[in-house]
mmCIF file of C-alpha atoms and ligand atoms in Angstrom:
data_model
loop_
_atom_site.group_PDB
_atom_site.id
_atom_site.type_symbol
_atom_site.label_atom_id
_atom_site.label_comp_id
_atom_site.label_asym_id
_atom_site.label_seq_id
_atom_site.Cartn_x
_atom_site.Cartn_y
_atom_site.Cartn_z
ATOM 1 C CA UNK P 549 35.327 30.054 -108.748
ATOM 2 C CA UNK P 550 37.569 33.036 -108.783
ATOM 3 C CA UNK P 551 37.397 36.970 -108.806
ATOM 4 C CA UNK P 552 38.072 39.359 -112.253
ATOM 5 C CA UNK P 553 38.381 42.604 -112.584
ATOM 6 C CA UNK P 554 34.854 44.203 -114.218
ATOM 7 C CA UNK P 555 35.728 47.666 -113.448
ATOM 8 C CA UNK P 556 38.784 50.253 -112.678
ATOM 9 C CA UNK P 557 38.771 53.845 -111.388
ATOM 10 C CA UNK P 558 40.872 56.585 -110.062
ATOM 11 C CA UNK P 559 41.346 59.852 -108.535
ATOM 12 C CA UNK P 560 44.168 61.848 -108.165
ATOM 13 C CA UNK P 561 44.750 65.261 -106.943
ATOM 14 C CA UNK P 562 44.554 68.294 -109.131
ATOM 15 C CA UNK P 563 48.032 69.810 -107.742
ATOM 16 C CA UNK P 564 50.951 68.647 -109.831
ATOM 17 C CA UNK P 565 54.617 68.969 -107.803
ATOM 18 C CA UNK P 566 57.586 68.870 -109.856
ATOM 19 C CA UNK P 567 61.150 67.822 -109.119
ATOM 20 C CA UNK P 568 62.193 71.664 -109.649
ATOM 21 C CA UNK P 569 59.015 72.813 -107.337
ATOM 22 C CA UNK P 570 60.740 70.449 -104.573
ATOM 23 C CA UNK P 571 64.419 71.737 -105.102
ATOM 24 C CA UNK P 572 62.971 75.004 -103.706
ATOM 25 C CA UNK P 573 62.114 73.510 -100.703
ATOM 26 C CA UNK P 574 65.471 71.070 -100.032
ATOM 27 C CA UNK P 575 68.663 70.328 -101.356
ATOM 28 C CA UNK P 576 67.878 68.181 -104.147
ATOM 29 C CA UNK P 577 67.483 67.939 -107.726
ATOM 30 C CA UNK P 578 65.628 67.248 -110.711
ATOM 31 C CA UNK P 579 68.839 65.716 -112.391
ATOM 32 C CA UNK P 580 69.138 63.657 -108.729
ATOM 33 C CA UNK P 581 65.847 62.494 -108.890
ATOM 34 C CA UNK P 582 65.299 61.701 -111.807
ATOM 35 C CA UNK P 583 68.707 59.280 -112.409
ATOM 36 C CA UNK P 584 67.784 57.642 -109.011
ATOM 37 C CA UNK P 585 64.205 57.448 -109.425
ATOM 38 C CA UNK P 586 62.472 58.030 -112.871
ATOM 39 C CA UNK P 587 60.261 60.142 -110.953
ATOM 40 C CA UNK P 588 59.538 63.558 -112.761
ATOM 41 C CA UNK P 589 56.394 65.142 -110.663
ATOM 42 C CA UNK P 590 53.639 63.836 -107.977
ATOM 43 C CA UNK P 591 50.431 64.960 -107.019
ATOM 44 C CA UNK P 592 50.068 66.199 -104.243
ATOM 45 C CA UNK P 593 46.825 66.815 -102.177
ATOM 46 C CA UNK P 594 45.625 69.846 -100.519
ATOM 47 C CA UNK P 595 42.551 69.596 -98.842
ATOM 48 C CA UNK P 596 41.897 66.435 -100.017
ATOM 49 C CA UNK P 597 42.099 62.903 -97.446
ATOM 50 C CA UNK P 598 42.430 59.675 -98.010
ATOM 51 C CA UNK P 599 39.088 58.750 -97.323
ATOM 52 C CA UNK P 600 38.039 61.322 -100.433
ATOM 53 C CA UNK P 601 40.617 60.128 -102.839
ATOM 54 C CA UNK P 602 39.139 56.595 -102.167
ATOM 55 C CA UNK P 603 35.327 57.301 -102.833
ATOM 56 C CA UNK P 604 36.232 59.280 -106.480
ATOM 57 C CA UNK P 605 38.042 56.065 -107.512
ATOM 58 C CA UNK P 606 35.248 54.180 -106.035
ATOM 59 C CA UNK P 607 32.834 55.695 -108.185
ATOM 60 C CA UNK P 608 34.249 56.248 -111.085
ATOM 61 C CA UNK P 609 35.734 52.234 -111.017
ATOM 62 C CA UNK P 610 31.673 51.494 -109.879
ATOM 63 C CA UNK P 611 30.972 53.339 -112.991
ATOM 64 C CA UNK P 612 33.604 51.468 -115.268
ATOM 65 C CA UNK P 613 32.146 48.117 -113.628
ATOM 66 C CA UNK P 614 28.430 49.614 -114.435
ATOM 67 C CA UNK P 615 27.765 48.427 -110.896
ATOM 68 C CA UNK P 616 25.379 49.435 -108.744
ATOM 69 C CA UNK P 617 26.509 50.567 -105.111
ATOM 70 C CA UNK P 618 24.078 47.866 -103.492
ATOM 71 C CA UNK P 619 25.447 45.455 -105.698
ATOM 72 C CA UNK P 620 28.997 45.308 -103.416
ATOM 73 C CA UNK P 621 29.019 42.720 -100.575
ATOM 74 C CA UNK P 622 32.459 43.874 -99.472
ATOM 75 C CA UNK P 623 34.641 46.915 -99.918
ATOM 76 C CA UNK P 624 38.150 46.427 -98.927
ATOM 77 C CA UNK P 625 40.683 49.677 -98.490
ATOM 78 C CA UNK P 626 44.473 49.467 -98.234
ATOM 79 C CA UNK P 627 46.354 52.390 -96.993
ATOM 80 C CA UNK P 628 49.661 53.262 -95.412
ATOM 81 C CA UNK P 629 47.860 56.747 -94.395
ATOM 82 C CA UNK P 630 43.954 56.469 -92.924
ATOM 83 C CA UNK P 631 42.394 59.649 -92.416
ATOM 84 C CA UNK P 632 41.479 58.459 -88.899
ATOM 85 C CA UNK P 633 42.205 54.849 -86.835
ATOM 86 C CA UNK P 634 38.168 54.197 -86.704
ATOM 87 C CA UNK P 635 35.749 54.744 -88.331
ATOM 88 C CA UNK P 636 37.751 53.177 -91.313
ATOM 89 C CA UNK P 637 37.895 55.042 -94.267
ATOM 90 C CA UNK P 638 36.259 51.944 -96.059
ATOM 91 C CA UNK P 639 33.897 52.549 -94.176
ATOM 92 C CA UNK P 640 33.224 56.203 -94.869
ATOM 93 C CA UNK P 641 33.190 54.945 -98.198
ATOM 94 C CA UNK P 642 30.860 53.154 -97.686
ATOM 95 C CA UNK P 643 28.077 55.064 -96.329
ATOM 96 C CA UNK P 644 29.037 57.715 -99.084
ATOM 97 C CA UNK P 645 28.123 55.156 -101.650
ATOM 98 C CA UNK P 646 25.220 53.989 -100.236
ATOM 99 C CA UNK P 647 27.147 50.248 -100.134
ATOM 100 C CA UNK P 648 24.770 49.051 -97.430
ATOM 101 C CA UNK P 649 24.848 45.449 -98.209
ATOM 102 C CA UNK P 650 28.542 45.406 -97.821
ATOM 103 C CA UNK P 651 30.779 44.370 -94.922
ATOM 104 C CA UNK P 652 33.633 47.624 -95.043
ATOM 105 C CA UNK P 653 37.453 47.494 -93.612
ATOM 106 C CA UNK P 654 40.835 48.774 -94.373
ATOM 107 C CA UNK P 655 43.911 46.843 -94.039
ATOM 108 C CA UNK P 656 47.665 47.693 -93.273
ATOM 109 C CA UNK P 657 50.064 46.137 -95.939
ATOM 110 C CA UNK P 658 51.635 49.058 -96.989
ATOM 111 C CA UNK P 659 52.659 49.066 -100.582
ATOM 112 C CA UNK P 660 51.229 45.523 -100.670
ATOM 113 C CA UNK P 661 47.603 46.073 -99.982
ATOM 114 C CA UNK P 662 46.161 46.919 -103.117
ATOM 115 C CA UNK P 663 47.469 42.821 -103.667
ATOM 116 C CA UNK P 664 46.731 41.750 -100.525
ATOM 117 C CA UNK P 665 42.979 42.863 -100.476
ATOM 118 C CA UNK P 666 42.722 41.553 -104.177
ATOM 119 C CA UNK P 667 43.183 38.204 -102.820
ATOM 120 C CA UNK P 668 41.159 38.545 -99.747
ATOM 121 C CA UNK P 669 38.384 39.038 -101.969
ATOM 122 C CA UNK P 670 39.205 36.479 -104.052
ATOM 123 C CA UNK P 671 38.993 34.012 -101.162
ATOM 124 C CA UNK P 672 35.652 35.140 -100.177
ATOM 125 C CA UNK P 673 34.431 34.137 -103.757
ATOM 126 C CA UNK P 674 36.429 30.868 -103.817
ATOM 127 C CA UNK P 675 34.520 29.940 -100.564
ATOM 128 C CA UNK P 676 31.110 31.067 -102.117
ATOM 129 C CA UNK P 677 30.311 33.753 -99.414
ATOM 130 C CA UNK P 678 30.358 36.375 -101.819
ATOM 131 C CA UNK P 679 29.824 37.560 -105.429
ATOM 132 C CA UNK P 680 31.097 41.002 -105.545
ATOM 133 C CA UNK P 681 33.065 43.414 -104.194
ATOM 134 C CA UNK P 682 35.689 46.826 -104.284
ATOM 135 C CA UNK P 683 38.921 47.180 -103.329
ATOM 136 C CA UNK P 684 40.797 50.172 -102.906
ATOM 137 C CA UNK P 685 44.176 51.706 -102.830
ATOM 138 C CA UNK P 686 43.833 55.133 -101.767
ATOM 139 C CA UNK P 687 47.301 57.071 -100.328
ATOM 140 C CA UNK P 688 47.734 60.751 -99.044
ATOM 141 C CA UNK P 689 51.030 60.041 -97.740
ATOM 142 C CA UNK P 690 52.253 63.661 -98.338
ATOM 143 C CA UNK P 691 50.517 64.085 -94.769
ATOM 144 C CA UNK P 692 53.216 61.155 -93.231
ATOM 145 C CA UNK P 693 56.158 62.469 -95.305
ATOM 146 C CA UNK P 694 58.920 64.369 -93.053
ATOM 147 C CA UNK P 695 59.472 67.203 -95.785
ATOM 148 C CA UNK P 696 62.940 67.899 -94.370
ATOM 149 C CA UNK P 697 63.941 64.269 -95.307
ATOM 150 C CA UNK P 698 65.359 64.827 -98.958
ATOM 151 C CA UNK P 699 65.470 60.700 -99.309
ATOM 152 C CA UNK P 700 62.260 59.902 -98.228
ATOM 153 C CA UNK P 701 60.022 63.407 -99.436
ATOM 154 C CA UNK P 702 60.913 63.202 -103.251
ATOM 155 C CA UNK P 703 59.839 59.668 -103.599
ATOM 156 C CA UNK P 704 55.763 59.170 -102.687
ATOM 157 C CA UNK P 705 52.606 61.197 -104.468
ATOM 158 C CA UNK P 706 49.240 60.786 -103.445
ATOM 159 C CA UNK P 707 46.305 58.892 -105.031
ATOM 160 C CA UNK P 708 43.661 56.643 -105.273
ATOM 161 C CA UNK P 709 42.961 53.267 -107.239
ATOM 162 C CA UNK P 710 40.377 51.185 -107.051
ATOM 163 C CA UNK P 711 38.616 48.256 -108.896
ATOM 164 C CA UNK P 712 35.662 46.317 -108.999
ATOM 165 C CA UNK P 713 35.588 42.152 -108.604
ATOM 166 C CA UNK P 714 32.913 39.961 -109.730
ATOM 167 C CA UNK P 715 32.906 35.649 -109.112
ATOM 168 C CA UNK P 716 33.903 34.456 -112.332
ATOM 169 C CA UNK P 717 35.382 31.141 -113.763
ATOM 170 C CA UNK P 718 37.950 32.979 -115.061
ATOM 171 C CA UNK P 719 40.748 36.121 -113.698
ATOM 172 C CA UNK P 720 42.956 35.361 -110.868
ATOM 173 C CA UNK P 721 44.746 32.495 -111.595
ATOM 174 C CA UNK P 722 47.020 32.496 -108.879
ATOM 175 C CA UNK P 723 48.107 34.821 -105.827
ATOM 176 C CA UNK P 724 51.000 35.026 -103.555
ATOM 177 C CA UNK P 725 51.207 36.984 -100.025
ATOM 178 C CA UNK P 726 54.237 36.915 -97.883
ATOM 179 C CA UNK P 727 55.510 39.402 -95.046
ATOM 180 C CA UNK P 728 58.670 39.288 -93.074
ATOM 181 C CA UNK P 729 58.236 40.800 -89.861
ATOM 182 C CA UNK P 730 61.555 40.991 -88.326
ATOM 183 C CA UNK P 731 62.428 43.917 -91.724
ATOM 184 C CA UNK P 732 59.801 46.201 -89.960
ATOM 185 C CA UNK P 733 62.817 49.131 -89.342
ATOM 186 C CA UNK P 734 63.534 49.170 -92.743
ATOM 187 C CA UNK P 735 60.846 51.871 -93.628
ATOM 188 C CA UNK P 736 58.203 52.515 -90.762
ATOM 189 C CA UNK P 737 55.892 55.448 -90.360
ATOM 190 C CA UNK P 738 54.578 55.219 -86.303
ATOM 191 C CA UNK P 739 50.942 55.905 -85.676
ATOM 192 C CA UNK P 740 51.511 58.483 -82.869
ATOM 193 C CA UNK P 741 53.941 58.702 -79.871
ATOM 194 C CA UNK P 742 52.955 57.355 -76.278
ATOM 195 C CA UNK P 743 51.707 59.701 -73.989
ATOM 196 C CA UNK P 744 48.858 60.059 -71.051
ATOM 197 C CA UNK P 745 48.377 61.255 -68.168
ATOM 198 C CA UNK P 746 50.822 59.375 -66.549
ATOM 199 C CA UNK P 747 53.734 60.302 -68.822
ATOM 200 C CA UNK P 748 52.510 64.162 -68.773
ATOM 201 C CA UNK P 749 53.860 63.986 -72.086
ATOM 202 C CA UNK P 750 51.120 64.709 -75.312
ATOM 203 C CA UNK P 751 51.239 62.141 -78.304
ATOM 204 C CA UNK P 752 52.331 63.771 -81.126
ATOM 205 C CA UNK P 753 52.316 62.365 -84.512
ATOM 206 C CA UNK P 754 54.546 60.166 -86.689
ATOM 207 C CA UNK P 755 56.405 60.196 -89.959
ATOM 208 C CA UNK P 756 57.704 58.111 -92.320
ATOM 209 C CA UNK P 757 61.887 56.933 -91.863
ATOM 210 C CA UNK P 758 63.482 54.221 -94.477
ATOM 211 C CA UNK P 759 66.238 52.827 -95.094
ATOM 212 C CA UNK P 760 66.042 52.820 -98.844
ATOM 213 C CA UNK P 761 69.308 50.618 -99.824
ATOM 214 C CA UNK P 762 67.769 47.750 -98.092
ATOM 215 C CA UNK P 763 64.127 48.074 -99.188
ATOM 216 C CA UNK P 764 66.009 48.783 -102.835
ATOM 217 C CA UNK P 765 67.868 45.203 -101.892
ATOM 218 C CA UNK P 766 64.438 43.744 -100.595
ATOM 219 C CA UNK P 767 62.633 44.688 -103.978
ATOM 220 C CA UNK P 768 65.282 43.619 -106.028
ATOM 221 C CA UNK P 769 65.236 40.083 -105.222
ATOM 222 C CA UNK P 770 61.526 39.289 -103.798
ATOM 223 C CA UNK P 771 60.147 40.783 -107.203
ATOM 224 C CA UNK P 772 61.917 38.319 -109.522
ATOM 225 C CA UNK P 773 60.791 35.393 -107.238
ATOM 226 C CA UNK P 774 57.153 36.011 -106.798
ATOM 227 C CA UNK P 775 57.278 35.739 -110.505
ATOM 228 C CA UNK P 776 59.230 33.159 -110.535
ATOM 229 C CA UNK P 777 57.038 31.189 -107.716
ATOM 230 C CA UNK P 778 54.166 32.075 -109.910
ATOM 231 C CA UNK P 779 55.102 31.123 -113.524
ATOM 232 C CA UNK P 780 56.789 27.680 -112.278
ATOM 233 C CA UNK P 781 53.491 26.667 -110.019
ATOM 234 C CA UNK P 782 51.137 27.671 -112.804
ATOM 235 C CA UNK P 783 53.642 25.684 -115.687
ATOM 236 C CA UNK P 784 54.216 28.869 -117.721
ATOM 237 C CA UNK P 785 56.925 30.296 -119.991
ATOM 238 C CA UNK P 786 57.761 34.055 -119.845
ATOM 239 C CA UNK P 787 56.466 34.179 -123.138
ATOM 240 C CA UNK P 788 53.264 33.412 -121.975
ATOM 241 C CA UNK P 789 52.942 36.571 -119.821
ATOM 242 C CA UNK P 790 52.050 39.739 -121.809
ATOM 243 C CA UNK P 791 52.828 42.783 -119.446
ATOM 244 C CA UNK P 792 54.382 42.902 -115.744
ATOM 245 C CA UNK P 793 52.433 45.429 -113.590
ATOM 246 C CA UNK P 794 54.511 46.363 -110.744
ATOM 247 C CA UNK P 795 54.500 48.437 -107.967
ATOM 248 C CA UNK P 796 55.823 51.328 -108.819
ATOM 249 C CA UNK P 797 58.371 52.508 -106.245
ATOM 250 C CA UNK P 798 61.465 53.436 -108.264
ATOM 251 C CA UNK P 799 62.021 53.033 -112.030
ATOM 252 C CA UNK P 800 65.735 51.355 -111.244
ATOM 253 C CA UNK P 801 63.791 48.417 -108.989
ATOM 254 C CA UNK P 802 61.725 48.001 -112.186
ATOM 255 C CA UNK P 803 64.683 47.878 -114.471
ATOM 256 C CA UNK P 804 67.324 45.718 -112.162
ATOM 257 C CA UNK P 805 63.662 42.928 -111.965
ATOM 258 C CA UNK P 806 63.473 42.873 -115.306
ATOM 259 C CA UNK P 807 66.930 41.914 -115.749
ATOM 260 C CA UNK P 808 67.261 39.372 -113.185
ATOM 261 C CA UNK P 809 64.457 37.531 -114.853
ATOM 262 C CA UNK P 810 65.514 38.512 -118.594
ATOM 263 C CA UNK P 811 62.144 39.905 -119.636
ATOM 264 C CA UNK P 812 62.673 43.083 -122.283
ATOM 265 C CA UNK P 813 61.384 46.747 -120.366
ATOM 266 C CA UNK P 814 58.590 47.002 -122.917
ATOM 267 C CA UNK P 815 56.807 44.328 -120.216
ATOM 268 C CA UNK P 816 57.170 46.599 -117.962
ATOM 269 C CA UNK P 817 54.608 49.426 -118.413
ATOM 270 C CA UNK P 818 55.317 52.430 -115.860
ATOM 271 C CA UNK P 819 53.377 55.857 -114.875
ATOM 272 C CA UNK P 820 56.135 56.125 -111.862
ATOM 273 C CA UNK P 821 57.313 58.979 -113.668
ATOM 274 C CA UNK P 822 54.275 61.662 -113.082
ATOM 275 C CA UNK P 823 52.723 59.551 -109.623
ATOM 276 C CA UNK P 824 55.928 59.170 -107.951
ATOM 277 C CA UNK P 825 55.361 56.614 -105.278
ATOM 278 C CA UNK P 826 52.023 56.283 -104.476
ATOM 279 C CA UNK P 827 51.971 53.069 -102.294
ATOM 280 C CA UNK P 828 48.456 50.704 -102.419
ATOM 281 C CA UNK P 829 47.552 53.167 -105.659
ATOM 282 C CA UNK P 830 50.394 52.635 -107.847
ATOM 283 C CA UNK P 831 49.024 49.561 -109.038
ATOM 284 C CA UNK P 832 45.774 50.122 -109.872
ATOM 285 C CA UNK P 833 46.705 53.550 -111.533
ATOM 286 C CA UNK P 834 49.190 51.621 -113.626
ATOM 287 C CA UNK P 835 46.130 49.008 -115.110
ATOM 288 C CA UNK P 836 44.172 51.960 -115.463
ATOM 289 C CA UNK P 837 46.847 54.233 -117.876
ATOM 290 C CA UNK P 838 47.409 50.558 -119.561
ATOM 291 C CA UNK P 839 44.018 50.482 -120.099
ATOM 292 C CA UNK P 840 43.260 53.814 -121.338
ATOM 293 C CA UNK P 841 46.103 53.321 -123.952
ATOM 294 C CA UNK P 842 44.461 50.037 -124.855
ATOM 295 C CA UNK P 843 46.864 47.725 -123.553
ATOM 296 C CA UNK P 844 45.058 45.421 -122.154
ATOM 297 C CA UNK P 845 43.054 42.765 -124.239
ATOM 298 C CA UNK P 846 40.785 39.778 -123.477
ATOM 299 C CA UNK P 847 42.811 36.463 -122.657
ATOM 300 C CA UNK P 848 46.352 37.915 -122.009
ATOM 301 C CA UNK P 849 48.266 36.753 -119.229
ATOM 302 C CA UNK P 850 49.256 39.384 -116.791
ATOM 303 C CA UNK P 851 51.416 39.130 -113.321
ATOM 304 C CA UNK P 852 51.048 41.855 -110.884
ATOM 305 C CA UNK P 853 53.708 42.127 -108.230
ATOM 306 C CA UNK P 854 53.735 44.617 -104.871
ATOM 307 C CA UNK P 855 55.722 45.035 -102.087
ATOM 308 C CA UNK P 856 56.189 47.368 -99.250
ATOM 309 C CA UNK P 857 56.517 47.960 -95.202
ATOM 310 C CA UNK P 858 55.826 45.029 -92.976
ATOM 311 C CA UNK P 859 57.985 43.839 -95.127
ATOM 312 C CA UNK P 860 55.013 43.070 -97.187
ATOM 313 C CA UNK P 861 54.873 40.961 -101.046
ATOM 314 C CA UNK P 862 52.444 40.177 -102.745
ATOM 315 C CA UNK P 863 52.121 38.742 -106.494
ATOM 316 C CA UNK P 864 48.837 37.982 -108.584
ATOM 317 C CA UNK P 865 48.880 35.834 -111.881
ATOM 318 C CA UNK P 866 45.704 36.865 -114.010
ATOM 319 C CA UNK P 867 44.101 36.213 -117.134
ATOM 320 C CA UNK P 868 42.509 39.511 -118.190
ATOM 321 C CA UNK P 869 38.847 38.562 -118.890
HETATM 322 N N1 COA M 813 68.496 64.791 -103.478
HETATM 323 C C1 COA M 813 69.849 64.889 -103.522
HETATM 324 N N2 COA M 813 70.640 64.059 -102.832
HETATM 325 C C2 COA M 813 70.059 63.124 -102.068
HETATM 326 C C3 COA M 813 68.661 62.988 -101.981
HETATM 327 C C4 COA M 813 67.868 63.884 -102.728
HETATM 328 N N3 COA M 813 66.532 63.838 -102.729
HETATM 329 N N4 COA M 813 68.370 61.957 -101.163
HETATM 330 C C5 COA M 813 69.544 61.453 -100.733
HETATM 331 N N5 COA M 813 70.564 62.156 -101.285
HETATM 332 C C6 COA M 813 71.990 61.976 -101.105
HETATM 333 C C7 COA M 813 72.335 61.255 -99.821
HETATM 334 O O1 COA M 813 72.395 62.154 -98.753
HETATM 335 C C8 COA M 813 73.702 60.687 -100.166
HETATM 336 O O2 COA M 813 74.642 61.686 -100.019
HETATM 337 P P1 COA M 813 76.092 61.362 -99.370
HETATM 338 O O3 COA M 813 76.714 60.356 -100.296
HETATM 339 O O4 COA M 813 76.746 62.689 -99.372
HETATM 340 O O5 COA M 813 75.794 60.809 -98.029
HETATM 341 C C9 COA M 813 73.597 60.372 -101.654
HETATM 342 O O6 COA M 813 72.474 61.126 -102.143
HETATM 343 C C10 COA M 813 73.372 58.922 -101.968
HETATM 344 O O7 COA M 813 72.367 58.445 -101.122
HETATM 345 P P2 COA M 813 71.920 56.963 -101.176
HETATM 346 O O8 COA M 813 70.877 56.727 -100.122
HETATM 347 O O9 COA M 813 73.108 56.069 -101.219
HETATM 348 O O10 COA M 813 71.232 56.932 -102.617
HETATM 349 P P3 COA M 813 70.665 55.710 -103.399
HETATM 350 O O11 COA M 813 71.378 55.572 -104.672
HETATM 351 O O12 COA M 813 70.515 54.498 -102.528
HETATM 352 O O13 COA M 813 69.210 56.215 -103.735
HETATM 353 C C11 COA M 813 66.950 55.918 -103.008
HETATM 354 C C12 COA M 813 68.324 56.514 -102.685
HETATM 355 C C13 COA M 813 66.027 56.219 -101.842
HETATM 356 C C14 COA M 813 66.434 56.596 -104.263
HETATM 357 C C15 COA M 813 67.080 54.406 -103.242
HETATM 358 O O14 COA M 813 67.793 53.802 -102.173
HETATM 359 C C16 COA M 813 65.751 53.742 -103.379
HETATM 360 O O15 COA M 813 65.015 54.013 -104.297
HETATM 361 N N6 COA M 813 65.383 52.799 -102.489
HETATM 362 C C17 COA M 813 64.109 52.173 -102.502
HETATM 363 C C18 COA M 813 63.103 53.058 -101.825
HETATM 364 C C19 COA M 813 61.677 52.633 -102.065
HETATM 365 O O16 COA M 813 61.335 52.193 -103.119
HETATM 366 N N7 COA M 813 60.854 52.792 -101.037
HETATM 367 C C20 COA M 813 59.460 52.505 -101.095
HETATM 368 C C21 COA M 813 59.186 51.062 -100.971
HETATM 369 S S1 COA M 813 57.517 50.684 -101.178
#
């Protein structure tokens, strides 16, 4: 038994920012960011949280999956950027839907998670506990972004991705997760300062710092090898894998992977250019533009590969059912 995808859906906010709309605001680019990033606009939400972005991909991937709400016995939410430490925003997502038979929870692999809850799921059906479920990838980081940080502000967008999974016989194939712990300065976004009574000092909130050379580095080389890892353990050829769907944090990580494992860029379908950055979404976003442009057909092999903060990985081999 495994899990396969029945059903995608997103959301993302109404308010397009351009490169130009940011070089008001800093001393940056459009040419800058552009050559470094492939990034030409993000949205950008207003009034919108996390928790809001999540239920309208919800719904609309509940609607793609023609799934009914009580259907779901878990719903599973990655996000660098909760709307609140507890109640969860899965679970808010929850009770919107009216998902009462499901168990709700988010979970913290950055960049990763949209992976990492993919395959939590798919272990529940592997052990037979559970039939279906919905993940989600759902991102406001605009609200963690230090705007006066030029190399950290013009890379994320926010956004929300999610899909349905149903127990099948066939889909995931196979699934990596890794994390490296002792990376976690590389690119870090604090929850809030310490503070009480006995400091006299008030908590005050956190924001996002990186050290983008070394997650560049990091990307460059744990990409290639999670498909690598996969395609040896599984006995496949390159050939045999129709389109890599990767996280899309910067069009030059996507380029310099598929060089170091000699795989043409048409493999590599990308939407980094008018999301930006937008962390556990970017993935699911991605299958859904392939999908709308009809990419994706019955019985082709597909390898999704994620990584992020933690330092987080995460790869998925899966026949597209
Ligand atoms: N506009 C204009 N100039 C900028 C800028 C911006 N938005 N951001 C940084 N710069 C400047 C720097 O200040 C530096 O100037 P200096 O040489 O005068 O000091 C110069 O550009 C080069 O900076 P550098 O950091 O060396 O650029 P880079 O080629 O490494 O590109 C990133 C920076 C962030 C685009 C790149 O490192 C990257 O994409 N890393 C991966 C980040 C990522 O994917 N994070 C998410 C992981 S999930």
């Amino acid at each position: 038994m495994t899990a396969r995808i029945t059903g995608i859906g997103t959301y993302v906010p109404d308010k397009i920012v351009t490169n130009d709309e940011l070089a008001k605001i800093m001393e940056t680019s459009d040419e800058w960011i552009v050559s470094r990033t492939g990034i030409h606009e993000r949205r950008i939400s207003i009034t919108e949280g996390t928790r809001e972005l999540a239920l309208k991909a919800a719904r609309n991937a509940l609607a793609a999956a023609k799934t009914e709400p009580e259907e779901l016995d878990i719903i599973i939410l990655g996000t660098s950027s909760p709307d609140y430490h507890y109640p969860s925003d899965a679970c808010y997502v929850q009770g919107e839907l009216g998902a009462g038979n499901a168990a709700a929870f988010d979970i913290s692999a950055a960049c990763s998670g949209f992976i990492f809850a993919m395959n939590i799921v798919r272990g529940f059906f592997e052990a037979g506990i559970y039939k279906t479920g919905l993940i989600i990838g759902a991102e406001t980081l605009s609200k963690v972004t230090n705007w006066s940080d030029r190399s950290t502000s013009v890379l994320f967008g926010d956004g929300a991705g999610a899909a349905v999974l149903k127990a099948g016989e066939t889909g995931i194939i196979d699934m990596i997760m890794g994390s490296d712990g002792t990376m976690g300065d590389v690119l870090k976004c604090p929850s809030r300062t310490m503070g009480n009574f006995l400091t006299g000092e008030k908590p005050e909130a956190g924001f996002m710092t990186m050290d983008g050379q070394a997650v560049f580095k990091f990307a460059v080389k744990k990409i290639p090898e999670t498909i690598e890892l996969l395609l040896e353990r599984n006995h496949l050829a390159k050939e045999d894998i129709t389109y890599y769907v990767l996280h899309q944090a910067n069009e030059r990580i996507i380029e310099a992977a598929a060089r170091r494992i000699r795989e043409p860029m048409e493999k590599f379908p990308m939407t980094i250019g008018e999301y930006g950055n937008t962390s556990t979404a970017s993935i699911p976003l991605l299958l859904s533009h392939m999908e709308r442009q009809g990419m994706l057909k019955p019985g082709q092999k597909i390898i999704m590969s994620g990584f992020g903060a933690g330092m987080t990985w995460g790869a998925a081999l899966v026949q597209w059912v």
